[in-house]
Coordinates of C-alpha atoms in Angstrom, one line a residue:
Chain A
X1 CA -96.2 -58.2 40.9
X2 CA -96.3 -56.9 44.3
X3 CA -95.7 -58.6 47.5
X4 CA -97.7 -59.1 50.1
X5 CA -98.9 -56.8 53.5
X6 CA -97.2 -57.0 56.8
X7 CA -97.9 -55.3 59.5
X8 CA -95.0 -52.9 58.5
X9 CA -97.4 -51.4 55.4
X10 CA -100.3 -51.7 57.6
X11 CA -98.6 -49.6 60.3
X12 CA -97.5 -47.0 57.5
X13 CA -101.1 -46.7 55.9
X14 CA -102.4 -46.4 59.5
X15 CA -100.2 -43.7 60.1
X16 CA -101.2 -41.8 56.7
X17 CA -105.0 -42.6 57.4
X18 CA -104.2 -40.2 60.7
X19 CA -102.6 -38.0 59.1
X20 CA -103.8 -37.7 55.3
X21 CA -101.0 -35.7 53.8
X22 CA -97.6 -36.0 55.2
X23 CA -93.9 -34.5 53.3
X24 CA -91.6 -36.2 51.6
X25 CA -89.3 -36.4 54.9
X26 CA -91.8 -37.4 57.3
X27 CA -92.7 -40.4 54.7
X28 CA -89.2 -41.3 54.4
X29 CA -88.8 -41.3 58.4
X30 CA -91.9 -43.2 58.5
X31 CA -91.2 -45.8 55.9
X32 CA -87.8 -46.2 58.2
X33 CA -89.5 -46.7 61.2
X34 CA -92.3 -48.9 60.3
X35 CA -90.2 -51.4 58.9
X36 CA -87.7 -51.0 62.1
X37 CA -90.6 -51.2 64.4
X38 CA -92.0 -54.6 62.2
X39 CA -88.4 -55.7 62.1
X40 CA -88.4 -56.2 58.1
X41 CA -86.0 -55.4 55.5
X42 CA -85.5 -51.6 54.9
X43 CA -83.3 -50.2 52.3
X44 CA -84.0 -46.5 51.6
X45 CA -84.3 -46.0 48.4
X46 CA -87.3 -48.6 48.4
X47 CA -89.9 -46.5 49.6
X48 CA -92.0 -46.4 46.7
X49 CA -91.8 -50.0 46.2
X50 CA -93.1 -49.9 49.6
X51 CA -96.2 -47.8 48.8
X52 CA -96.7 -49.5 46.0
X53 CA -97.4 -52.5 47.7
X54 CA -99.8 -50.8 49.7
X55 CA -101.6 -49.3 46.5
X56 CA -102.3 -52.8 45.3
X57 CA -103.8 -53.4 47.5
X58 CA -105.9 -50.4 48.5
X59 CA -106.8 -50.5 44.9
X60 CA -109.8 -52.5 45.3
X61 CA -111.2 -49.8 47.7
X62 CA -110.1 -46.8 45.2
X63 CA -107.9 -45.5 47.3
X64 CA -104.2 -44.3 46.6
X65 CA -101.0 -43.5 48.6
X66 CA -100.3 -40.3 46.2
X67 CA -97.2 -38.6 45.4
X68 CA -97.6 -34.6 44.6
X69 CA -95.7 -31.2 45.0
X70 CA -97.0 -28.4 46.9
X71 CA -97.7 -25.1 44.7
X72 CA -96.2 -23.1 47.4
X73 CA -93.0 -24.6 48.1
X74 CA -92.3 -27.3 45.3
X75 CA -92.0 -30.1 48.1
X76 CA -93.0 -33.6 47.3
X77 CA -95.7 -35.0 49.1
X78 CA -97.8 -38.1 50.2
X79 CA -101.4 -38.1 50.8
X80 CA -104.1 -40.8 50.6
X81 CA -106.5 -39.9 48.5
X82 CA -110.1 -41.8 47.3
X83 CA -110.4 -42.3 43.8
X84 CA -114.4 -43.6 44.0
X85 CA -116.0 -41.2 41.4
X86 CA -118.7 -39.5 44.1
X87 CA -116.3 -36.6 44.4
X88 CA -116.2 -35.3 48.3
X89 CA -116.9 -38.7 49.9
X90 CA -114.4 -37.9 52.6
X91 CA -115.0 -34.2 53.7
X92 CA -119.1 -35.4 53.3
X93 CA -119.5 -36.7 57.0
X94 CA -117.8 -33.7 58.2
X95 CA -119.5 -30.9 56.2
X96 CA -123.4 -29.8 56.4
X97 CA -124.9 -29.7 53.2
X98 CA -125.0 -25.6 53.0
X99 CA -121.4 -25.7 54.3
X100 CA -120.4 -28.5 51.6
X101 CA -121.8 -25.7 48.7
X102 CA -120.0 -22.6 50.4
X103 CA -117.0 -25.1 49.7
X104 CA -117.5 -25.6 46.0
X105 CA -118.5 -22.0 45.6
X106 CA -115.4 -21.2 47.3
X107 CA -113.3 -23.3 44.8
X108 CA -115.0 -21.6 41.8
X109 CA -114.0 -18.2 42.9
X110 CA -110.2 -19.9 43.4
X111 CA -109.8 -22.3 40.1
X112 CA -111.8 -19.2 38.3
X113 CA -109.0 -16.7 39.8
X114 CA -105.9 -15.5 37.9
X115 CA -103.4 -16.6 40.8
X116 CA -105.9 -19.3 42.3
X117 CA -106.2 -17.3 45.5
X118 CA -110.1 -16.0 46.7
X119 CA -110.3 -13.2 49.1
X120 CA -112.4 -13.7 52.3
X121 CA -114.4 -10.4 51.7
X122 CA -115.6 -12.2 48.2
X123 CA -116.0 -15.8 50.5
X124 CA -118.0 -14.2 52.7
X125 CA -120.5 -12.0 49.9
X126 CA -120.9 -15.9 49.2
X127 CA -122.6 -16.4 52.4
X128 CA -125.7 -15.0 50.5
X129 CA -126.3 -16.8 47.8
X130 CA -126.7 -20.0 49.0
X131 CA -129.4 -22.2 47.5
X132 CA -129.4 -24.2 50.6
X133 CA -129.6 -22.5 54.1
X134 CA -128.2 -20.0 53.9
X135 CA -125.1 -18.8 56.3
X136 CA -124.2 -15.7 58.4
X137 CA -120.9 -14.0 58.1
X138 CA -120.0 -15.2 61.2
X139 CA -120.8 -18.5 60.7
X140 CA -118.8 -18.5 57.1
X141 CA -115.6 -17.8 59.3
X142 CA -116.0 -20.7 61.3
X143 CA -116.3 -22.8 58.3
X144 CA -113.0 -21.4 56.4
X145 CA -111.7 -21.8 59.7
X146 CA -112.7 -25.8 60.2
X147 CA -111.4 -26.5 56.1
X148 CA -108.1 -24.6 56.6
X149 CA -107.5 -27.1 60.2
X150 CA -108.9 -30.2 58.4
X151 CA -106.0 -28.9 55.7
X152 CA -108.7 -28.7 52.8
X153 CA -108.0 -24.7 52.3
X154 CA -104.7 -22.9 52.6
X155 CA -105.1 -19.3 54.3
X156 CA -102.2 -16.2 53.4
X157 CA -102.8 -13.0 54.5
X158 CA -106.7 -13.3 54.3
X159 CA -106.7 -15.0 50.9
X160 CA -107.8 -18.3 50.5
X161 CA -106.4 -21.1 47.8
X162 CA -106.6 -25.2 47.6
X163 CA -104.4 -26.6 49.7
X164 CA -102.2 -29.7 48.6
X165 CA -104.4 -32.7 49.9
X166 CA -107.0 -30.6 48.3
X167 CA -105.9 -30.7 45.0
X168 CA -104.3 -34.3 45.2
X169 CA -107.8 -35.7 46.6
X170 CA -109.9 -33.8 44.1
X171 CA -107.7 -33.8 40.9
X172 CA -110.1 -35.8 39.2
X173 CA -113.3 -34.2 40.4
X174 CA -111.5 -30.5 39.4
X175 CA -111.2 -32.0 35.9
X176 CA -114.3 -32.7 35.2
X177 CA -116.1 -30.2 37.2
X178 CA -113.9 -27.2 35.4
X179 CA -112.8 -29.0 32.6
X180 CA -111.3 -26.1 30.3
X181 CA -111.6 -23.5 33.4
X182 CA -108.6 -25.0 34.9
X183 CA -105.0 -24.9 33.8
X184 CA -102.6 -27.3 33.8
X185 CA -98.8 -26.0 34.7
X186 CA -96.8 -25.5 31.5
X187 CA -93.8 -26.9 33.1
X188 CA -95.3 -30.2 35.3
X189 CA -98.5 -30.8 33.2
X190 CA -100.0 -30.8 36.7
X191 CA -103.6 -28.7 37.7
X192 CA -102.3 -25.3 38.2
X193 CA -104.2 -23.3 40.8
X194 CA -101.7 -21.0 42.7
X195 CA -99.7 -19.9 39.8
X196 CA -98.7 -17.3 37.5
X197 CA -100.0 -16.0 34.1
X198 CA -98.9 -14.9 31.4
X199 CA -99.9 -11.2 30.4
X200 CA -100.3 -11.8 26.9
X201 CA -103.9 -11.9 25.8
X202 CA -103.5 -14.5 23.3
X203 CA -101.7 -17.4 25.4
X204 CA -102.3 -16.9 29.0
X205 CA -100.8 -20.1 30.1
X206 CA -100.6 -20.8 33.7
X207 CA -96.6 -21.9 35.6
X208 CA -96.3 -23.0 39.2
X209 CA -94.2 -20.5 41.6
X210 CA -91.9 -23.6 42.6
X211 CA -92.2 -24.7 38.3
X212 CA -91.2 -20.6 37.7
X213 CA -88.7 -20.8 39.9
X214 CA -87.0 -23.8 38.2
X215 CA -87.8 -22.8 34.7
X216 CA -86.1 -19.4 35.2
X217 CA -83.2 -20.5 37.9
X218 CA -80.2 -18.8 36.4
X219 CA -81.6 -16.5 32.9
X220 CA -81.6 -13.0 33.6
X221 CA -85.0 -12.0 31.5
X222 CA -87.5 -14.2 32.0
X223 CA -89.6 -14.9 28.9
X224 CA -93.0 -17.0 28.4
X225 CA -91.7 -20.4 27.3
X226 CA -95.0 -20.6 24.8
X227 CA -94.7 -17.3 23.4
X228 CA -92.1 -15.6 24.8
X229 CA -93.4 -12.1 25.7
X230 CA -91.6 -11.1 29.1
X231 CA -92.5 -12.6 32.3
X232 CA -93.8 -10.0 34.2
X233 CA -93.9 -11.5 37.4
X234 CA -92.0 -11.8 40.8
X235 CA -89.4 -15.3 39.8
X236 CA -88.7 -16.7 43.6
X237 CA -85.6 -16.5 44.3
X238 CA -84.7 -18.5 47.9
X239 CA -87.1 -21.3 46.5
X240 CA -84.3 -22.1 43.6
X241 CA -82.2 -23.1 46.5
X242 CA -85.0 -25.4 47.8
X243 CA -85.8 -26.9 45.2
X244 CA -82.2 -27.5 44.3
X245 CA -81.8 -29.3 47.3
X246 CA -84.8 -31.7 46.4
X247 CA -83.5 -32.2 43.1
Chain B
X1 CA -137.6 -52.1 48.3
X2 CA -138.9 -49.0 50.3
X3 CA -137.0 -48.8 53.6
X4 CA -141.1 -47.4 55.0
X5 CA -142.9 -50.6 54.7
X6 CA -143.0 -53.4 57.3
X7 CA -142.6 -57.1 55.9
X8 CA -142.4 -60.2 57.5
X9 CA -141.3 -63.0 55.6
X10 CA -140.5 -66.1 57.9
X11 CA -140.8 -67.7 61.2
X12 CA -137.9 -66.2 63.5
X13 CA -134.7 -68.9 64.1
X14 CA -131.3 -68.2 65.8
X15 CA -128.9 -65.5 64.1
X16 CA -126.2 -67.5 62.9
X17 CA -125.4 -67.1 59.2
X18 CA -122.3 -69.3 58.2
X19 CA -124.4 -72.3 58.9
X20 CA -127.0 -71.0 56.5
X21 CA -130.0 -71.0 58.8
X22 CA -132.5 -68.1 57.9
X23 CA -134.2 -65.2 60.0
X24 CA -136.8 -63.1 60.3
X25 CA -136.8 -60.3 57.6
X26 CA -138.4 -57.0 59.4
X27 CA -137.7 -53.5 57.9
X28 CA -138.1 -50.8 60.2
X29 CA -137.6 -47.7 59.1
X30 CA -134.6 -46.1 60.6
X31 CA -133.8 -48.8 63.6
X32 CA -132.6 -52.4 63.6
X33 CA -132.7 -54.1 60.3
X34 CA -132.8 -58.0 60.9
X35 CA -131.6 -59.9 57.6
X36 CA -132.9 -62.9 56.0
X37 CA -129.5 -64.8 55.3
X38 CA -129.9 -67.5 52.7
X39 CA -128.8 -70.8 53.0
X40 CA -125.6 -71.9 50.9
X41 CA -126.9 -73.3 47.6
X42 CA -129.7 -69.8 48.0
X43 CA -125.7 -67.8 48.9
X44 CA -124.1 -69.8 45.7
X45 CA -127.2 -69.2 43.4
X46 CA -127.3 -65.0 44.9
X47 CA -123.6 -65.0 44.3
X48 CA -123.7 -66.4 40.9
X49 CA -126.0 -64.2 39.4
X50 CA -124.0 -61.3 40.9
X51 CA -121.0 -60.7 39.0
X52 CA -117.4 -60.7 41.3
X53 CA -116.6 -57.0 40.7
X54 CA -120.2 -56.2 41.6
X55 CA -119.4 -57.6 44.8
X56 CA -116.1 -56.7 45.5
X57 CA -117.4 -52.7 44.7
X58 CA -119.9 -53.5 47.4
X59 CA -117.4 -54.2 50.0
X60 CA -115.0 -51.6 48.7
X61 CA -118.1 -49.5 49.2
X62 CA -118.6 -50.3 52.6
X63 CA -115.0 -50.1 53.9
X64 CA -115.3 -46.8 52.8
X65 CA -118.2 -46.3 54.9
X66 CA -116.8 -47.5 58.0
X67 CA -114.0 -45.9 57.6
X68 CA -115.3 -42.7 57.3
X69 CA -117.8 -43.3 60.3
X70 CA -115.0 -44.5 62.2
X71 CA -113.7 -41.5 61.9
X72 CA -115.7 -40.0 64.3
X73 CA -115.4 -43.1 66.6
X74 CA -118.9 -43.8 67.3
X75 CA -120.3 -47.0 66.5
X76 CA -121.5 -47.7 63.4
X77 CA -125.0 -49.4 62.5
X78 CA -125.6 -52.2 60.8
X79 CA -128.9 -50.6 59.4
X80 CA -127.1 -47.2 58.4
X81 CA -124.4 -49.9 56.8
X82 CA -127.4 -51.4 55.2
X83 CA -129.4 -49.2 54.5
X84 CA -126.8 -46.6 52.9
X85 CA -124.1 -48.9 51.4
X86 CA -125.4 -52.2 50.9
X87 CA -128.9 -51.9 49.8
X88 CA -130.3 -54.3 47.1
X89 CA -127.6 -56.7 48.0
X90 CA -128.6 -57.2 51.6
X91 CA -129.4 -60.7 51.0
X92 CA -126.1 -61.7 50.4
X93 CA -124.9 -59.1 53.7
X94 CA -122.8 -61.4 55.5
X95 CA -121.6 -62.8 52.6
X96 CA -120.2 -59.0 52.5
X97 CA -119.7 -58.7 56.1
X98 CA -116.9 -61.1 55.9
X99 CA -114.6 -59.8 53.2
X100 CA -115.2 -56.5 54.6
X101 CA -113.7 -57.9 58.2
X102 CA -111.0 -60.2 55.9
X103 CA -110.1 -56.8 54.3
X104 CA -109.4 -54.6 57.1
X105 CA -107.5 -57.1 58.8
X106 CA -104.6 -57.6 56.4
X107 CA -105.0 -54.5 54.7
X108 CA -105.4 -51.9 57.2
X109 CA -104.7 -54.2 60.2
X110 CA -107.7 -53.1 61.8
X111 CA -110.3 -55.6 63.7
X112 CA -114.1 -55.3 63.4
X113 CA -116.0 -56.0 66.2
X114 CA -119.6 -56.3 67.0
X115 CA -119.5 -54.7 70.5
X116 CA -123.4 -54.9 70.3
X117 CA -125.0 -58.2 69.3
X118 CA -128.4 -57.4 70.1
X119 CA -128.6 -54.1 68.1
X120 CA -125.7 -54.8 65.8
X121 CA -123.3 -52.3 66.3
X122 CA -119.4 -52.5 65.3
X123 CA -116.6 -50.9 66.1
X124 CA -112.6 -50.7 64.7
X125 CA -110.1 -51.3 66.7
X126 CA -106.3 -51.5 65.9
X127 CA -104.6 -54.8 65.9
X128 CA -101.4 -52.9 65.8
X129 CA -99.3 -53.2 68.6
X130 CA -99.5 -49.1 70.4
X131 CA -96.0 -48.0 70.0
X132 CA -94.6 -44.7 71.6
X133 CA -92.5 -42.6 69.1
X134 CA -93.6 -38.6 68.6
X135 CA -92.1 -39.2 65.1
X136 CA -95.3 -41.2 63.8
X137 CA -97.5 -39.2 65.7
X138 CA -100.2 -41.4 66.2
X139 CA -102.9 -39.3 67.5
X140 CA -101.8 -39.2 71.1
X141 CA -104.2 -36.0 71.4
X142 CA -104.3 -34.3 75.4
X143 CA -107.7 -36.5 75.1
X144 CA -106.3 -39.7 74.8
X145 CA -104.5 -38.6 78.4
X146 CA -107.2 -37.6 80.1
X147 CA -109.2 -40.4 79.0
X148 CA -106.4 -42.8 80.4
X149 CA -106.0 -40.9 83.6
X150 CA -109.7 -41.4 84.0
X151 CA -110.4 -45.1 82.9
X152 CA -107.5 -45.6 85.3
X153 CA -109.4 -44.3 88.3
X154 CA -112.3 -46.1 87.4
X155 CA -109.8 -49.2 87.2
X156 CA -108.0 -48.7 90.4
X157 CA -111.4 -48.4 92.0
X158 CA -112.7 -51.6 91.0
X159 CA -114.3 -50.7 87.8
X160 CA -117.1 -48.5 89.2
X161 CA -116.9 -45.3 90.4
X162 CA -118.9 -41.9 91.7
X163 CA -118.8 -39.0 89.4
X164 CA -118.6 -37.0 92.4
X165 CA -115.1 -38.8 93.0
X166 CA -114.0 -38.5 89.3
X167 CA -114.3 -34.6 89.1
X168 CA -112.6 -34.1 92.4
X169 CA -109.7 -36.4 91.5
X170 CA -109.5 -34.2 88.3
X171 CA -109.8 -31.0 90.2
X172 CA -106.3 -31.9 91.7
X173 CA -104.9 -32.0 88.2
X174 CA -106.8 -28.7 87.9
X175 CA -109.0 -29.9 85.5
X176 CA -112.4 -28.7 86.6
X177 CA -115.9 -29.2 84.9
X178 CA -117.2 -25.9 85.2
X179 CA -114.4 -24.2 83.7
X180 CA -113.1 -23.9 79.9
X181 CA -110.1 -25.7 79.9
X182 CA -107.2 -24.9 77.5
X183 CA -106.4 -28.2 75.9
X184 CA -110.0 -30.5 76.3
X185 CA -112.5 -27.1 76.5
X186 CA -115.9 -28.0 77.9
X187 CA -114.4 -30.4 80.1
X188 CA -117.9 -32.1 81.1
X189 CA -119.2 -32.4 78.3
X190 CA -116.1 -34.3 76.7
X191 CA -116.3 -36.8 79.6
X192 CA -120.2 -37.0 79.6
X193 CA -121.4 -37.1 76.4
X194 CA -117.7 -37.2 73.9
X195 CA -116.2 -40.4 75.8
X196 CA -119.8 -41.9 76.3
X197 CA -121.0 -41.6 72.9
X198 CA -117.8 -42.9 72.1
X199 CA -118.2 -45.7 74.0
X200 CA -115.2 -45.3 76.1
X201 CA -116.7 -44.8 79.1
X202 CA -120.4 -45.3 80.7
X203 CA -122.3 -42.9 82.7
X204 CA -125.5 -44.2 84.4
X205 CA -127.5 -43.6 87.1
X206 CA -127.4 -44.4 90.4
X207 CA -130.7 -45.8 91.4
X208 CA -132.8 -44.0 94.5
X209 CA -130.5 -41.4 94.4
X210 CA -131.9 -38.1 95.0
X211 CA -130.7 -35.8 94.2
X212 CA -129.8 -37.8 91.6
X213 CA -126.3 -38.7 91.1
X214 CA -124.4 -40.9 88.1
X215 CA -121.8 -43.7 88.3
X216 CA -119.1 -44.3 85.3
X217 CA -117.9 -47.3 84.7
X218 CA -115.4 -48.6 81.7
X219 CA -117.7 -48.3 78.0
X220 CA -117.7 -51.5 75.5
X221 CA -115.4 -49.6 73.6
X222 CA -112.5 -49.3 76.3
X223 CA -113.2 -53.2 77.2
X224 CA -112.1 -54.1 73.6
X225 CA -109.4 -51.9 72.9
X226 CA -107.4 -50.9 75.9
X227 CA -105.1 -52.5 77.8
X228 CA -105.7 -53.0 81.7
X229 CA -101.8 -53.8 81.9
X230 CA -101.2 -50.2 80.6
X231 CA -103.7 -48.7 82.3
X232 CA -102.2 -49.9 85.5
X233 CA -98.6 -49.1 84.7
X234 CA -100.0 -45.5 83.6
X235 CA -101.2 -45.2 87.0
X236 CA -98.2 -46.8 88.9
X237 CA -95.7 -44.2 86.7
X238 CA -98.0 -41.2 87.7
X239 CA -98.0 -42.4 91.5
X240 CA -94.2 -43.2 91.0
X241 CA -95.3 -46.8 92.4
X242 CA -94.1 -50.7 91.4
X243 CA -97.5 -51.6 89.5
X244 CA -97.7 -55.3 91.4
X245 CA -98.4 -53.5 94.8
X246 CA -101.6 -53.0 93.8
X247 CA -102.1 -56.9 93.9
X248 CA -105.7 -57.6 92.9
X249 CA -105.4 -55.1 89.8
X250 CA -102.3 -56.5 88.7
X251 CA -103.7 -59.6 88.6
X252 CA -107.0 -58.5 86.6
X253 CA -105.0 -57.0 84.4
X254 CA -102.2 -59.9 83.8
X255 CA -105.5 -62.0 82.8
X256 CA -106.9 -59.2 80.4
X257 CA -103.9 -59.8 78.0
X258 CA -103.2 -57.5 75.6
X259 CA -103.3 -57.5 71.8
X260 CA -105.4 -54.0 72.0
X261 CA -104.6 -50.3 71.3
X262 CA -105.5 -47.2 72.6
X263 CA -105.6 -44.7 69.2

């Protein structure tokens, strides 16, 4: 049964409601100093109890301290996130409604891709189609723009994929929206959007970079752990040594 | 229950709820909503045939709502609350009104406050003692600076001052209305329409003026939430000053107290 609030967990949640996604180290530096600041008992290992205690009671209001990794670099971390079942509740007083379905469109292209990335040239044919206003090309830049700040998006190189929060606030909203469309990572059991594939017609399932890197850390051919034809891609090397050091 | 049609149901009384008294019921279409509050055996018998978790998703729903209004930190309705969130269950509002206020204070440690009691308007503010540490980052934006800088002239001034004077004091920290400025852009219309709508600050004209010129003074929001004690040592760090040689401001602000936040 979980204890009660002080200002120490009110002080932490604040903080995350500022921020919505923070890294494992930040939370851990946070969790320090809120309980510092509220001159309670801190013990570093007890962060999650700490969260937890917040969850209970943020349950009521479906909302959830979340732990997660990040596709791109394997590091844990901690976003609030709203469970309520009317899907984009948070981004909905910051998104027009035409801007809201160049979004979603956006995301199909993404969770429809083989390595969960969307091109802006194919974001911005988008612009077009819109069944409500529709959107200049111009104007579809500002938008990417304004999701990659408010971290919904992630932008490499002029791709586009989810970014973390993204995919931790909407994991349950990507389920049922794309049901069998979307993978889950054969290594984490987790939504796999940035990933890799495997080539072989017949099995095509989907591996994190950060889960690839782990899987493969230390074999010298890299085969598909479901039906081991080669692994043609790219296994990260300087990420092992990350995510050794998380480990 | 179409939000279009006017209805009248009883003779107006005073607005209290907790003692059960009732009000008049009008429904205007987008403005004020006044509520017909039922008396305590009418709140039990509501209550009753509503089940618990029917209520409790009701206020989750409309923590929600705030919240995400908040966000933008203008005041939020009571008729948008109504008339988005709560709905059907608007007999039973305050009934609502007061977990939701129960639950942001020890959940979220945030206060709600009815800054407007005429047109029912509330606002968040932080029961959270401000603390200064980069590592929690608490939204201390170049705004929140410039905002300070300026409710502290309006402070040191009495607590009314000239536009005119506000821009030139700003022009000696070179920040000028006319030009795009790196950190707060279109300076003037931050501090005219941002930090007004905001309620931080209020801008209002100067009567028989012509040509016409505006006064601000200190908005509801800024009177709830910050400090007059920091504001003044703000000023007296800047100036490089003891704060108690400005004696009549000191003193104001020594009475103010604090318990409030800047966010």
């Amino acid at each position: 049964m979980a204890g009660p609030m002080t200002d120490s967990h009110r002080r932490f949640l604040q903080t995350m409601m500022c921020n919505g996604i923070v890294d494992g180290a930040k939370a851990k530096t946070l969790h320090r100093l809120c309980c510092e600041i509220h001159k309670v008992s801190y013990a570093p290992d007890k962060l999650d109890e700490f969260v937890n205690i917040i969850n209970t009671h943020l349950q009521p209001m479906f909302m959830q301290i979340r732990k997660g990794m990040s596709e791109e670099d394997g590091q844990q971390y901690y976003a609030l996130v709203n469970l309520a079942d009317t899907e984009i509740t948070r981004m909905a007083s910051d998104y027009s409604d035409n801007e809201l379905e160049l979004f979603r469109k956006a995301m199909d292209l993404i969770v429809e891709s083989e390595n969960g990335m969307a091109c802006s040239t194919d974001i911005l044919n988008l612009a077009d189609k819109l069944q409500s206003k529709k959107m200049k090309k111009k104007e579809v830049e500002g938008v990417l723009q304004r999701l990659v700040v408010d971290k919904w998006l992630c932008e490499k190189n002029g791709e586009y994929t989810l970014s973390t929060r993204c995919i931790m606030e909407m994991e349950q909203y990507i389920r049922n929206m794309y049901q069998d469309l979307v993978k889950l990572c054969n290594i984490c059991h987790n939504i796999a959007i940035q990933s890799q594939m495997c080539e072989n017609p017949s099995c095509g399932i989907k591996m994190h970079v950060p889960c690839v890197a782990r899987y493969f850390r230390g074999r010298t051919e890299p085969h598909c752990p479901a039906c081991n034809e080669f692994w043609p891609h790219e296994i990260p090397g300087k990420l092992t040594v990350l995510l050794l050091r998380n480990l | 229950m179409s939000q279009k049609n006017k209805k009248r149901v009883s003779a107006s009384q005073s607005s209290q709820v907790k003692g059960g008294k009732t009000q008049d019921v009008e429904m205007d279409s987008d403005e004020d909503v006044s509520l017909t509050q039922p008396s305590s055996t009418q709140l039990q018998r509501s209550l009753a045939r509503l089940t618990p978790a029917q209520v409790d998703r009701k206020m989750a729903e409309v923590v929600q709502f705030i919240l995400i209004k908040d966000q933008k930190k203008v005041p939020i309705k009571r008729a948008d609350i109504v008339k988005h969130v709560v709905k059907e269950y608007k007999n039973i509002y305050n009934e609502i009104m007061k977990r939701v206020s129960k639950t942001f204070e020890q959940v979220f440690g945030l206060k709600l406050v009815e800054i407007d009691v005429k047109h029912h308007c509330y606002i968040l503010i932080n029961k959270l003692e401000h603390v200064e540490d980069d590592n929690l980052s608490l939204g201390g934006s170049p705004k929140t600076g410039l905002l300070l800088v300026i409710l502290g002239i309006i402070f040191m001034r009495g607590g009314v001052v000239k536009e005119s004077l506000i821009w030139s004091t700003l022009k000696k920290l070179r920040v000028e209305p006319g030009e795009r400025h790196e950190d707060f852009g279109d300076v003037r219309k931050l501090v005219v329409d941002e930090f007004v709508r905001q309620k931080y600050l209020e801008y209002v004209r100067v009567p028989h003026t012509d040509p016409v010129e505006f006064e601000f003074r200190w908005g509801l929001r800024a009177e709830n939430q910050v400090s007059k004690k920091k504001v003044l040592e703000f000023f007296a760090k800047v100036q490089d000053q003891d704060p108690k040689i400005w004696a009549s401001q000191y003193k104001e602000a020594e009475q103010s107290g604090s318990a409030s936040e800047l966010k």
